[in-house]
Coordinates of C-alpha atoms and ligand atoms in Angstrom, one line a residue:
X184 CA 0.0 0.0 0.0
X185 CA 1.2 3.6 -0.9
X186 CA 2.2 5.3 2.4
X187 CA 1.4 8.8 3.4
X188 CA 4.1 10.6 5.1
X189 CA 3.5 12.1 8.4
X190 CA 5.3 15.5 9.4
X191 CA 5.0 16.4 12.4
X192 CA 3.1 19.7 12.0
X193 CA -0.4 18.9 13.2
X194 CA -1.9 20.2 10.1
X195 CA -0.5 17.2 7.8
X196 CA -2.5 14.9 9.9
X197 CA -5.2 16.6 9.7
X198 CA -4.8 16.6 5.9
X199 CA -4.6 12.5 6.2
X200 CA -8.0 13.1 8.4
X201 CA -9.9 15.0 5.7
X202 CA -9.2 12.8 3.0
X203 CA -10.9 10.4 4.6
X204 CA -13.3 9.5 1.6
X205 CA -10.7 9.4 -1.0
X206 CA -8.6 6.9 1.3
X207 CA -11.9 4.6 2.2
X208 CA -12.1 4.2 -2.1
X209 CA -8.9 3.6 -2.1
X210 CA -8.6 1.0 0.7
X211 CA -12.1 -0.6 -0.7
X212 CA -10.5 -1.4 -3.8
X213 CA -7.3 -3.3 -2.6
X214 CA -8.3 -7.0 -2.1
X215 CA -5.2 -8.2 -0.8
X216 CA -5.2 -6.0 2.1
X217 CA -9.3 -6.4 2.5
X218 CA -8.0 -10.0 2.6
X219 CA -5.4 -9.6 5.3
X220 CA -7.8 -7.4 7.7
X221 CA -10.9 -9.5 7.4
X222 CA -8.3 -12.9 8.4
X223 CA -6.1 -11.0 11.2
X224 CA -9.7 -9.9 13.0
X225 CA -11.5 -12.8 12.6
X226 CA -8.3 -14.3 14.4
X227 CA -8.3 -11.5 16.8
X228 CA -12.0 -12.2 17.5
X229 CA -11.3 -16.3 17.9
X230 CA -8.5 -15.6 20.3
X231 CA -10.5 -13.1 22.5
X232 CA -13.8 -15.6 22.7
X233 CA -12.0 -18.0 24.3
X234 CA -9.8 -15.7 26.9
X235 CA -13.2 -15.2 28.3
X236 CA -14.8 -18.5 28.6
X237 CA -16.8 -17.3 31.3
X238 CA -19.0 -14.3 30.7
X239 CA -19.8 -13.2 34.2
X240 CA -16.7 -13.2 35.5
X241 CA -15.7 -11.0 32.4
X242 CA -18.9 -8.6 32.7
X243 CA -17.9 -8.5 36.7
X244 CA -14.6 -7.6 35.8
X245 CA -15.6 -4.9 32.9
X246 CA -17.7 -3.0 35.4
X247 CA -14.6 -3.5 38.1
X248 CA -12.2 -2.0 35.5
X249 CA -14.5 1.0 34.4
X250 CA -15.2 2.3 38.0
X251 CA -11.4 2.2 38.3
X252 CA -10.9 4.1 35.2
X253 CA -13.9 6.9 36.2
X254 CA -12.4 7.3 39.8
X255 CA -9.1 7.8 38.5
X256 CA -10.3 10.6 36.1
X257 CA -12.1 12.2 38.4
X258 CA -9.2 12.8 40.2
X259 CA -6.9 13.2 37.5
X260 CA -5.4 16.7 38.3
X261 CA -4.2 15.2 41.8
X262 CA -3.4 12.2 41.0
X263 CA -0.9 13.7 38.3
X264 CA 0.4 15.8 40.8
X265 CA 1.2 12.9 43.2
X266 CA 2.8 11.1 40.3
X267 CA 5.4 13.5 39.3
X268 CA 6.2 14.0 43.2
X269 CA 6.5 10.2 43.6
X270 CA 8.3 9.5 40.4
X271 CA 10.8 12.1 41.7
X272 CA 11.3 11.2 44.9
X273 CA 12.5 8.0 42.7
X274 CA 14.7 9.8 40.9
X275 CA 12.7 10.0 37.8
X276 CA 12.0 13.3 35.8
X277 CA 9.2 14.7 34.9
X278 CA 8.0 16.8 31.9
X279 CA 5.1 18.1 31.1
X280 CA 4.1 18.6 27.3
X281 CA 1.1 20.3 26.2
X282 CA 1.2 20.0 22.4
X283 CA 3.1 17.1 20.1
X284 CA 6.0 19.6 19.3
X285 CA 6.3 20.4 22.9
X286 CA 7.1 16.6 23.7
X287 CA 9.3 16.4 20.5
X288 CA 11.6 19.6 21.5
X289 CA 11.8 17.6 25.3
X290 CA 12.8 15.0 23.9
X291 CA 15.3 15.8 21.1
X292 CA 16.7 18.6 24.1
X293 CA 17.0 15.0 26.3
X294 CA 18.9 13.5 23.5
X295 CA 21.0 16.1 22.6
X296 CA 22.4 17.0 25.9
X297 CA 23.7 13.4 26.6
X298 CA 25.0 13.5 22.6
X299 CA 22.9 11.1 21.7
X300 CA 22.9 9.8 18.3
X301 CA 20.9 6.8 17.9
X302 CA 17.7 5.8 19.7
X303 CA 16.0 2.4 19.9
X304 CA 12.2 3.1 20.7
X305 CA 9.9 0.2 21.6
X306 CA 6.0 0.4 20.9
X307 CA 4.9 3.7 21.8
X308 CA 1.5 5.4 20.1
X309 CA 1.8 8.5 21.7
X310 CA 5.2 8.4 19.9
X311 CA 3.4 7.9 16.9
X312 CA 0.8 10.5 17.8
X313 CA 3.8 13.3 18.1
X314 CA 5.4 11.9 14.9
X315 CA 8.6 11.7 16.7
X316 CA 10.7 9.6 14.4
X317 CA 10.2 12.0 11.6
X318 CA 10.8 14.9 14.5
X319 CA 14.4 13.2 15.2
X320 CA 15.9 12.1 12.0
X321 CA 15.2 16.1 10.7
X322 CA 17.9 16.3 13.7
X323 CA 20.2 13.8 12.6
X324 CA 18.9 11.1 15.6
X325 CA 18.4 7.8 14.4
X326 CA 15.7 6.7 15.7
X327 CA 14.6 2.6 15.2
X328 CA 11.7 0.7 16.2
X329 CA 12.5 -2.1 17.6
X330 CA 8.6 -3.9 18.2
X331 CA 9.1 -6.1 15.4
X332 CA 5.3 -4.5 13.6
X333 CA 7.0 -1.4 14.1
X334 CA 10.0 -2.1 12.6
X335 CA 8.0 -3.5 9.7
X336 CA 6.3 -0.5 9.0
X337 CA 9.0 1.7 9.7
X338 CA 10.9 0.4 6.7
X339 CA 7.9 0.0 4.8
X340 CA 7.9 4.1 5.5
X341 CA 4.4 3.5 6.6
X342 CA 2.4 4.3 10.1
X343 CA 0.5 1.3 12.2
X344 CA -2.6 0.1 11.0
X345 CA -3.8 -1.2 14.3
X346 CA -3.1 0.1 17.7
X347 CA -1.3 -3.2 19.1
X348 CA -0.6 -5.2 15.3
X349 CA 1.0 -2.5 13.6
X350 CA 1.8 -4.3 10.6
X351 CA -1.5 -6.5 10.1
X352 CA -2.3 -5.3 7.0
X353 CA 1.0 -6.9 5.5
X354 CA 0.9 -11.0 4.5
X355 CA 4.2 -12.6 5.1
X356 CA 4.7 -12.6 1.1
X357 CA 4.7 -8.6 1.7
X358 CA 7.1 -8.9 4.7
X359 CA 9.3 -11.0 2.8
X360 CA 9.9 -8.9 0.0
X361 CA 9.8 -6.1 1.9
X362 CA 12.9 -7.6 4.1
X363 CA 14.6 -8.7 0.7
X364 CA 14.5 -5.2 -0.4
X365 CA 16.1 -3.5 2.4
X366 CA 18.5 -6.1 4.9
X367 CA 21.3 -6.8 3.1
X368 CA 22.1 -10.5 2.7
X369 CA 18.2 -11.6 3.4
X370 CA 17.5 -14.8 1.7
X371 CA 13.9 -14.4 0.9
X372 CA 12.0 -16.9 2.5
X373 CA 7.8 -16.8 3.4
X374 CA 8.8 -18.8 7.0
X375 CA 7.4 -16.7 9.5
X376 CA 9.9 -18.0 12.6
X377 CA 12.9 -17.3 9.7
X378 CA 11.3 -13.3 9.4
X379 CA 11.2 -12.8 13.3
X380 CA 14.5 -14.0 13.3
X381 CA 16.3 -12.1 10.9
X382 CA 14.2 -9.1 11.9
X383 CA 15.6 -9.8 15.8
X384 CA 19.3 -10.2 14.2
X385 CA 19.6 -6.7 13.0
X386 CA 17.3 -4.9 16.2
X387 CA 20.1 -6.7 18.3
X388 CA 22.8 -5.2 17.1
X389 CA 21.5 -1.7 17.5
X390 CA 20.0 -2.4 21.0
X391 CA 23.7 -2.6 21.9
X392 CA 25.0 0.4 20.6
X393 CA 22.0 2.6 20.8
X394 CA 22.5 5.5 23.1
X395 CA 18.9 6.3 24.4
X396 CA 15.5 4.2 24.5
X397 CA 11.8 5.3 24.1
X398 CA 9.0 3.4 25.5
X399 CA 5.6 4.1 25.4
X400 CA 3.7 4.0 29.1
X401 CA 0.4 1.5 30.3
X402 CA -0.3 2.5 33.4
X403 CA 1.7 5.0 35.9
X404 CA 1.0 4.3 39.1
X405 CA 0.8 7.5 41.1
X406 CA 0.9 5.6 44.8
X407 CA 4.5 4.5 44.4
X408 CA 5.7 6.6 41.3
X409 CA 5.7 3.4 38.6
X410 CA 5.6 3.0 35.3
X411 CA 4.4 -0.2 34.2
X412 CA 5.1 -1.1 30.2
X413 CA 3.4 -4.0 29.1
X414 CA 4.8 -6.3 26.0
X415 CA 5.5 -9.3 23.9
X416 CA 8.8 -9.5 22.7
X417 CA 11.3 -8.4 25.2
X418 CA 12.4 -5.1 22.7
X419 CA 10.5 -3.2 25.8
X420 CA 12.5 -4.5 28.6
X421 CA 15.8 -3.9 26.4
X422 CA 15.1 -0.4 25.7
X423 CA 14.7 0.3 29.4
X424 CA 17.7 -1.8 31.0
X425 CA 20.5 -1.0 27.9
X426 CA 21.1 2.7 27.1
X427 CA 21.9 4.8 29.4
X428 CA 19.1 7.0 28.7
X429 CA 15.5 5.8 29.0
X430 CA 12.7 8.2 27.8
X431 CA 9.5 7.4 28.2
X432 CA 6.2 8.9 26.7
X433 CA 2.8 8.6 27.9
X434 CA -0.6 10.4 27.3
X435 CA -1.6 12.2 30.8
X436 CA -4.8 9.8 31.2
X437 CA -2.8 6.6 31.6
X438 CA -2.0 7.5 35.4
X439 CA -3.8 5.0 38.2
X440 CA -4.0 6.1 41.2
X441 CA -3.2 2.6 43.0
X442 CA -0.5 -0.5 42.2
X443 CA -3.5 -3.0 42.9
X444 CA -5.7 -1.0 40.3
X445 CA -3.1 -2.8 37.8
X446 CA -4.0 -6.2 37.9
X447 CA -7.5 -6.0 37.0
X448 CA -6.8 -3.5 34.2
X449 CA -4.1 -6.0 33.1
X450 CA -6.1 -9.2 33.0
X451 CA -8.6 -7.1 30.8
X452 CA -6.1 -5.7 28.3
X453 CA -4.0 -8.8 27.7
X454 CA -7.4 -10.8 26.9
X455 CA -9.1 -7.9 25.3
X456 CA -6.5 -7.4 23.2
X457 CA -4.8 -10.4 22.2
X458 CA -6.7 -13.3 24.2
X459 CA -3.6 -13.9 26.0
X460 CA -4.3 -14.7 29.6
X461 CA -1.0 -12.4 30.5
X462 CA 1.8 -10.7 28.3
X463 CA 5.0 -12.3 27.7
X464 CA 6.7 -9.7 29.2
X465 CA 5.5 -6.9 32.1
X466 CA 8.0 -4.5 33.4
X467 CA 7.6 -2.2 36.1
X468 CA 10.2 0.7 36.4
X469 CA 10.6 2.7 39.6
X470 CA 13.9 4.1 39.3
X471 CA 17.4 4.7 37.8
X472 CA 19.6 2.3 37.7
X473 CA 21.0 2.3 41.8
X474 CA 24.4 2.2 42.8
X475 CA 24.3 -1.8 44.0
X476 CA 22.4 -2.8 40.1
X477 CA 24.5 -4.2 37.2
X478 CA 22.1 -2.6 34.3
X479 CA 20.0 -0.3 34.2
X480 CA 19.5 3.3 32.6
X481 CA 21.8 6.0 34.1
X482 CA 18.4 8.7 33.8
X483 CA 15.0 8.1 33.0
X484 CA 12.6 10.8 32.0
X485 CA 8.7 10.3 32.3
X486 CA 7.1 12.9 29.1
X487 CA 3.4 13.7 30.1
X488 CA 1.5 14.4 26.6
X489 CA -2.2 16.2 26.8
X490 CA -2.5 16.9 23.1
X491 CA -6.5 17.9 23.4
X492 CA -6.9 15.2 26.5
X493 CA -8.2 18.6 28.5
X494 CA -10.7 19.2 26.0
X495 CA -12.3 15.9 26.5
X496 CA -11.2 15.9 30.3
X497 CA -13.7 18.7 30.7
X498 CA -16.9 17.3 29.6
X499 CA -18.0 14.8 31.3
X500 CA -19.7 12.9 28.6
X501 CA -17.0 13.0 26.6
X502 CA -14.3 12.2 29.6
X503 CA -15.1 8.4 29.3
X504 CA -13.0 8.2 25.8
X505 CA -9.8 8.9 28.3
X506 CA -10.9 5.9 29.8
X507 CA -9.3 3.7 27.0
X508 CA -6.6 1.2 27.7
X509 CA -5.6 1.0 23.8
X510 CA -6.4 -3.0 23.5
X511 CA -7.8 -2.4 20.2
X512 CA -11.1 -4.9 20.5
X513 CA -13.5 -2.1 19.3
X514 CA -10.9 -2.5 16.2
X515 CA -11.1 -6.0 15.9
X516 CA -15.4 -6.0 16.3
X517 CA -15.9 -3.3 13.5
X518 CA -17.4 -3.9 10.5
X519 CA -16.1 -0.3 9.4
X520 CA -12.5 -1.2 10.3
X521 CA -12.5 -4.4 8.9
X522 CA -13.6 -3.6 5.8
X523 CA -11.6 -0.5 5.1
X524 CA -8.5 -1.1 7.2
X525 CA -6.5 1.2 9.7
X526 CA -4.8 3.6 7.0
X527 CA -7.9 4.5 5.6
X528 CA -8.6 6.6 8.8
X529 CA -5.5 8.9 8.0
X530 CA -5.4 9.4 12.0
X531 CA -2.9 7.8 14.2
X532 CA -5.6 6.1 15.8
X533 CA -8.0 4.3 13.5
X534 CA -11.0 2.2 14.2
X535 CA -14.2 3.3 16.7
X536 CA -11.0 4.4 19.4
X537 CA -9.4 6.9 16.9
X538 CA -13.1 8.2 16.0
X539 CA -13.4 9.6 19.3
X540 CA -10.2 10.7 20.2
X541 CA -8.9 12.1 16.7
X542 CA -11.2 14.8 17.2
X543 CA -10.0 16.1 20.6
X544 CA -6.8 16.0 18.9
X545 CA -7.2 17.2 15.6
X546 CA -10.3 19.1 15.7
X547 CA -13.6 18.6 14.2
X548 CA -12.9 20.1 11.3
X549 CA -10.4 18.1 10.2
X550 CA -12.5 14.6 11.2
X551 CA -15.8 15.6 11.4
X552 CA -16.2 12.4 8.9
X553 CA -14.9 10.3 11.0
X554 CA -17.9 9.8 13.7
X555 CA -20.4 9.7 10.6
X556 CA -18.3 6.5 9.7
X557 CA -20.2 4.1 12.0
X558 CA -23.4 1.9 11.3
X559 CA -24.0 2.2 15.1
X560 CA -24.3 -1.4 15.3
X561 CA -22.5 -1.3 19.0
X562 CA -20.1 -3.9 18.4
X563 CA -17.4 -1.8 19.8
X564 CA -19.2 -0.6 23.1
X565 CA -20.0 -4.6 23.4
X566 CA -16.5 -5.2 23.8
X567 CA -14.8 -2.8 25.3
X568 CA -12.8 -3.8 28.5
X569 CA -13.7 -0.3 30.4
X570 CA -17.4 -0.1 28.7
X571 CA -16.6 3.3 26.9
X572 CA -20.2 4.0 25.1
X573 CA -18.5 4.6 21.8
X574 CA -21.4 4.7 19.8
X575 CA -23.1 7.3 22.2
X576 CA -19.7 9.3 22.2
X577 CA -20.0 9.1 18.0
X578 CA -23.7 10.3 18.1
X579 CA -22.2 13.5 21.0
X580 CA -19.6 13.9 18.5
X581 CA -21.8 14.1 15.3
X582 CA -24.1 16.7 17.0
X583 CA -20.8 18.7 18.0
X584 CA -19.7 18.6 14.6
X585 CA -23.0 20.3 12.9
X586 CA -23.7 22.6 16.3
X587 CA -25.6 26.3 14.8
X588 CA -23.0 29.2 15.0
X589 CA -24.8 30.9 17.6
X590 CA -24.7 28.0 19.8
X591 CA -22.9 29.5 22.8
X592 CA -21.4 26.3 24.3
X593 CA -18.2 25.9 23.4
X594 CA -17.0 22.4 23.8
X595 CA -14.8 21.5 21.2
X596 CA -12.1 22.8 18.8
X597 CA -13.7 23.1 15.0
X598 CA -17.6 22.5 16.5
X599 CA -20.1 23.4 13.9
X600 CA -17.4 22.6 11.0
X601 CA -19.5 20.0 9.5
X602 CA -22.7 21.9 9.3
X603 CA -24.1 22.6 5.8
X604 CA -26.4 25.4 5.4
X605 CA -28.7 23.3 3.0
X606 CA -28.7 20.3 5.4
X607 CA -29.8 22.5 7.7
X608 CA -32.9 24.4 5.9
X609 CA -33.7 20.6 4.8
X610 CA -33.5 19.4 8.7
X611 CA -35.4 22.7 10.1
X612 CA -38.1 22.1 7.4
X613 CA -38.6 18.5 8.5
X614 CA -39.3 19.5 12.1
X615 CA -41.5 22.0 11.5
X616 CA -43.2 19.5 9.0
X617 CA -43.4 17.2 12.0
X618 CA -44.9 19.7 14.7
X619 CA -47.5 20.5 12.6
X620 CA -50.4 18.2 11.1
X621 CA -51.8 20.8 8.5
X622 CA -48.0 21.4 7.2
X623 CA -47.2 17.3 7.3
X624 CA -50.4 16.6 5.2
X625 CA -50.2 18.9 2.7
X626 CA -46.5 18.0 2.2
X627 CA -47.6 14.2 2.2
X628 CA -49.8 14.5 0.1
X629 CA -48.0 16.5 -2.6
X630 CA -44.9 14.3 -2.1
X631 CA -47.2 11.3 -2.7
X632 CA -48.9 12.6 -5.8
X633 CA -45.2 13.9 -7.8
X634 CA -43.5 11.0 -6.5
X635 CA -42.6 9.8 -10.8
X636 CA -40.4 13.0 -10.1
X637 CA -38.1 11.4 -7.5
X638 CA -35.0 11.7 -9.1
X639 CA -33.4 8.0 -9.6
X640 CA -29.7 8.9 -8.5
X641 CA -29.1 10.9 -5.3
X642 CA -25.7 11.5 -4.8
X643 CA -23.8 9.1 -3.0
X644 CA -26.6 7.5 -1.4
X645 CA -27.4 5.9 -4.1
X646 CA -24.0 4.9 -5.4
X647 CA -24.6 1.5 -3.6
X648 CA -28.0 1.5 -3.1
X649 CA -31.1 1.3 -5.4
X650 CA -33.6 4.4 -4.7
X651 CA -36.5 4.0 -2.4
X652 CA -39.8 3.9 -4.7
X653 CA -42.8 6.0 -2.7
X654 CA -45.7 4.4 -1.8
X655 CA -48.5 5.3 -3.8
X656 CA -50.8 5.8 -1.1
X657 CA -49.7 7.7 2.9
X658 CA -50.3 5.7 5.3
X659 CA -53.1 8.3 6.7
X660 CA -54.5 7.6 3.4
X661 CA -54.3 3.9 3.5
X662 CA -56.0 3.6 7.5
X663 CA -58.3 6.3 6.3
X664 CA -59.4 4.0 4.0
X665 CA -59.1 1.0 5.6
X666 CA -61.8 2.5 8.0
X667 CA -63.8 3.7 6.0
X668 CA -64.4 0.0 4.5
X669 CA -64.7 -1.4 7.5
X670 CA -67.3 1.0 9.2
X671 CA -69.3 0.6 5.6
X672 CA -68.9 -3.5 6.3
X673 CA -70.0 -2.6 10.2
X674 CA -73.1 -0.8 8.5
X675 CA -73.9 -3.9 5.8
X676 CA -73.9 -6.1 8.9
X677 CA -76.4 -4.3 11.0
X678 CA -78.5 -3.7 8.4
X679 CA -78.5 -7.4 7.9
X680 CA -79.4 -8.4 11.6
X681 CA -82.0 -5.7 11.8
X682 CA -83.9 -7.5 8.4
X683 CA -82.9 -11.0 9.9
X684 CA -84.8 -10.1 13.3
X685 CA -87.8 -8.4 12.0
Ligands
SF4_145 S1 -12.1 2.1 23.3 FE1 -12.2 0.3 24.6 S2 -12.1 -1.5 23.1 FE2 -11.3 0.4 22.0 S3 -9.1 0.3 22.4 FE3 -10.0 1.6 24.0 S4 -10.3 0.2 25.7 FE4 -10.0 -1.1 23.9

C-alpha cells in the first residue's frame, strides 16, 4: 500500500484526516489488504472468545475496570500531581508537554544533551501521535523501532494500521519482499519464525550500541511513582535496562492512582487485546539504575502528553474516551474497520478508538467524517474492557460537529465545521413538518402525488443502493381507508341483523 508521510506539524495529519473518503475508495479497492484485515480480526476475535470463557466473570470484571478508570479521572489533576512528586522522589524526571511539538523539543533537548545519536524506541503510540521519528531524524537522531510490527512499518515508511498489530495489514509474502529489499544478505524466505528472526538479528545489534531508549507507558502508578510497560517480545524491557538514557512517553490519562488497580486493568487488556491470559513480558520501572544494580539506565525521564486530552477531560460525557486502555477490540469488532483497514482513517488512531479521540486531537474540522463512519451497530461498546459507550460518544460527536453558530457552548475545537447550510434548511423544514399536522399533510400528500419526479440517483446514497420507490398511497390515506371500508362493512352487517330479526 502507498504510504502517506506524516510530518510532524499537526496540520499534515489533519490533511490525512480530511481525506478520509478518498482513502476509504482507495482501501475498498485493494483486495489483498481487504484480505489480510478480514483474516487477522476474525483471528483476533477467535483468540478473544476464548480468553473469556466465562461471561460473568468477564462482565464482573468490565464494570470493576470502568469504576477504576472513572475514579481515576475524576481525580486526575491530583493524581498527576502525586505522580510526578512520587516519580521524583525515585529519581525520575518529569516533563510536562502540552502539544506534540512540545514533547518532540523535550525530547530531542533530552537526547542532545547526553549526545545522543541513535535511539531504539519500543512500541509507543503516543510516539506515533507526536510523529517523533520523523521529528528526530530532521535532527540527525536515528531513531529505530525495535517492536518487530513497528519495525516493519518503519521500513515500509508507513504508520501502524492497528493500535497493538502494527503491521497486520501486511501478509508474510509482503514482509518478505519487503525484508529482501532493504536487509542486506536476506535470503527471501515466506517462514514466518525465519522473518522474526532475521528481523531480531539486525534490532540486536543496534540495541547494543543505541544510546537512548523510548518506550511508550500503560499504566503509571501514582501511589509509588511506577511506570508499568506491558509487552511481547522483550524489545520493551531492552530499551529500558540498555542505554543509558530511558525516555519514556505517555498520554496524561494513563496514570492509576493505586499499584492494585493494575491487575485487573491487566487481566482485561492482555485478553481484550490479544486473548492472551497475561503478556510475555510486564516490566515495572521505579527508578534509575541504583548504585548496588548491574544494568539499568543511568536517567529516566517520564514525558506527560495532553495533546487535546483537557478538552475531553472537561466534559463529562465526553471524559469516558480517556478511559481507554488502547487494547484495540472495538478494532477487531468493527465492520467499518475491517472492511476499510486502519490507514484508511488517515489518523494515528483508527478504528471506533481513533473516531473519538482524533477529534479532541485534531479538531472537528479536520475529522468531522470520522464519527459519521459508523453503522451504530455497537459492536465496539459490546466489547470494550472499560465499557466506553463509543457509539453514544460518535452520536455526541456528530451533533458537536454540525452545532448552529450561535450556539454559545463551546465544547470543542472546530464544532459546527461539519454543518451545511442546505442540510440544515432541509433538517429545520422537517421538524417543522413534523410539529405540525396541516403542514405534514399537505406535504404528504403533494410528495405522494409527484412521486414519478423522484430523481433516480441521489448523490452518494445511491451509489450503492437502489432508490427508495414512494408508496402510492400515505399511510393516513391507506388507515383512512381501511376505515372507511370497514365502518361501511359494520353498517352492511347491521343492516342485515336488523332485516334478519324483524
Ligand atoms: S475504546 Fe475500549 S475497546 Fe477500544 S481500544 Fe480503548 S479500551 Fe479497547
Amino acid at each position: 500500500m502507498a504510504a502517506e508521510q506524516f510530518d510532524p506539524n499537526e496540520s499534515k495529519y489533519a490533511a490525512s484526516a480530511r481525506a478520509f473518503r478518498d482513502n476509504v475508495s482507495r482501501d475498498l479497492g485493494n483486495d489483498e489488504l481487504r484480505d489480510n484485515f478480514r483474516g487477522a480480526m476474525d483471528y483476533l476475535m477467535d483468540k478473544r472468545t476464548k480468553a473469556f470463557v466465562d461471561g460473568d466473570e468477564l462482565e464482573t470484571l468490565r464494570e470493576q475496570c470502568k469504576l477504576i478508570k472513572q475514579r481515576c479521572l475524576l481525580k486526575l489533576p491530583h493524581l498527576l500531581e502525586q505522580l510526578e512528586e512520587n516519580l521524583q522522589a525515585n529519581g525520575i524526571q518529569v516533563h510536562w508537554a502540552e502539544t506534540i511539538t512540545d514533547a518532540n523539543d523535550i525530547i530531542a533537548q533530552l537526547i542532545t544533551e547526553k549526545n545522543g545519536k541513535t535511539v531504539v524506541k519500543g512500541k509507543s503510540m503516543v510516539s506515533e501521535e507526536t510523529a517523533l521519528n520523523d521529528y528526530l531524524e530532521e535532527r540527525d537522531i536515528e531513531c529505530l523501532e525495535s517492536d518487530m510490527g513497528e519495525y516493519i512499518v518503519q521500513l515500509a515508511n508507513e504508520h501502524p494500521s492497528h493500535i497493538i498489530m502494527p503491521a497486520i495489514h501486511q501478509n508474510k509474502k509482503q514482509v518478505a519482499d519487503l525484508f529482501a529489499d532493504n536487509i542486506e544478505g536476506f535470503k527471501h524466505t515466506t517462514d514466518v519464525d525465519a522473518l522474526i528472526g532475521e528481523g531480531r538479528r539486525v534490532l540486536r545489534e543496534k540495541f547494543c550500541n543505541a544510546d537512548v531508549g523510548i518506550t511508550g507507558v500503560n499504566f503509571a502508578v501514582a501511589e509509588t511513582g511506577t511506570l508499568c510497560l506491558v509487552e511481547n517480545e522483550g524489545n520493551g524491557r531492552m530499551c529500558t535496562t540498555v542505554p543509558d538514557l530511558h525516555i519514556a512517553i505517555t498520554g496524561i490519562e494513563k496514570v492509576v492512582e493505586f499499584l492494585d488497580d493494575v491487575p485487573p486493568l491487566l487481566s482485561l487488556l492482555t485478553r481484550s487485546a490479544t486473548g492472551q491470559l497475561i503478556s510475555t513480558y510486564f516490566n515495572m520501572i521505579s527508578h534509575p539504575r541504583q548504585n548496588d544494580e548491574k544494568d539499568g539506565p543511568q536517567e529516566v525521564h517520564l514525558v506527560l502528553l495532553d495533546n487535546g486530552r483537557s478538552q475531553a477531560f472537561a466534559d463529562e460525557e465526553l471524559r469516558q474516551t480517556l478511559q481507554c486502555i488502547r487494547c484495540g477490540a472495538c478494532m477487531n469488532h468493527c465492520p467499518v474497520y475491517t472492511r476499510i483497514g486502519g490507514h484508511a482513517y488517515g489518523t494515528v488512531y483508527p478504528g471506533p478508538i481513533g473516531k473519538i479521540i482524533s477529534p479532541h486531537m485534531l479538531g472537528l474540522e479536520a475529522t468531522n467524517n470520522l464519527p459519521t463512519a459508523s453503522s451504530l451497530c455497537g459492536a465496539c461498546g459490546e466489547v470494550c474492557p472499560v465499557k466506553i459507550p463509543i457509539p453514544k460518544l460518535l452520536l455526541r460527536l456528530r451533533k458537536e460537529s454540525v452545532k448552529p453558530a450561535n450556539d454559545e457552548t463551546t465544547v470543542m475545537k472546530g464544532e459546527g465545521s461539519g454543518r451545511k447550510k442546505i442540510e440544515a434548511v432541509i433538517w429545520q423544514g422537517w421538524s417543522l413538518m413534523h410539529k405540525y399536522a396541516l403542514i405534514y399533510n399537505t406535504s404528504m400528500w403533494f410528495a405522494t402525488r409527484l412521486r414519478k419526479l423522484m430523481p433516480k440517483k441521489v448523490g452518494v446514497w445511491t451509489s450503492v443502493r437502489t432508490a427508495p420507490k414512494l408508496a402510492p398511497k400515505t399511510l393516513h390515506e391507506k388507515i383512512k381507508a381501511r376505515n372507511k371500508t370497514r365502518s361501511a362493512q359494520q353498517q352492511n352487517t347491521i343492516a342485515t341483523q336488523n332485516i334478519g330479526g324483524k
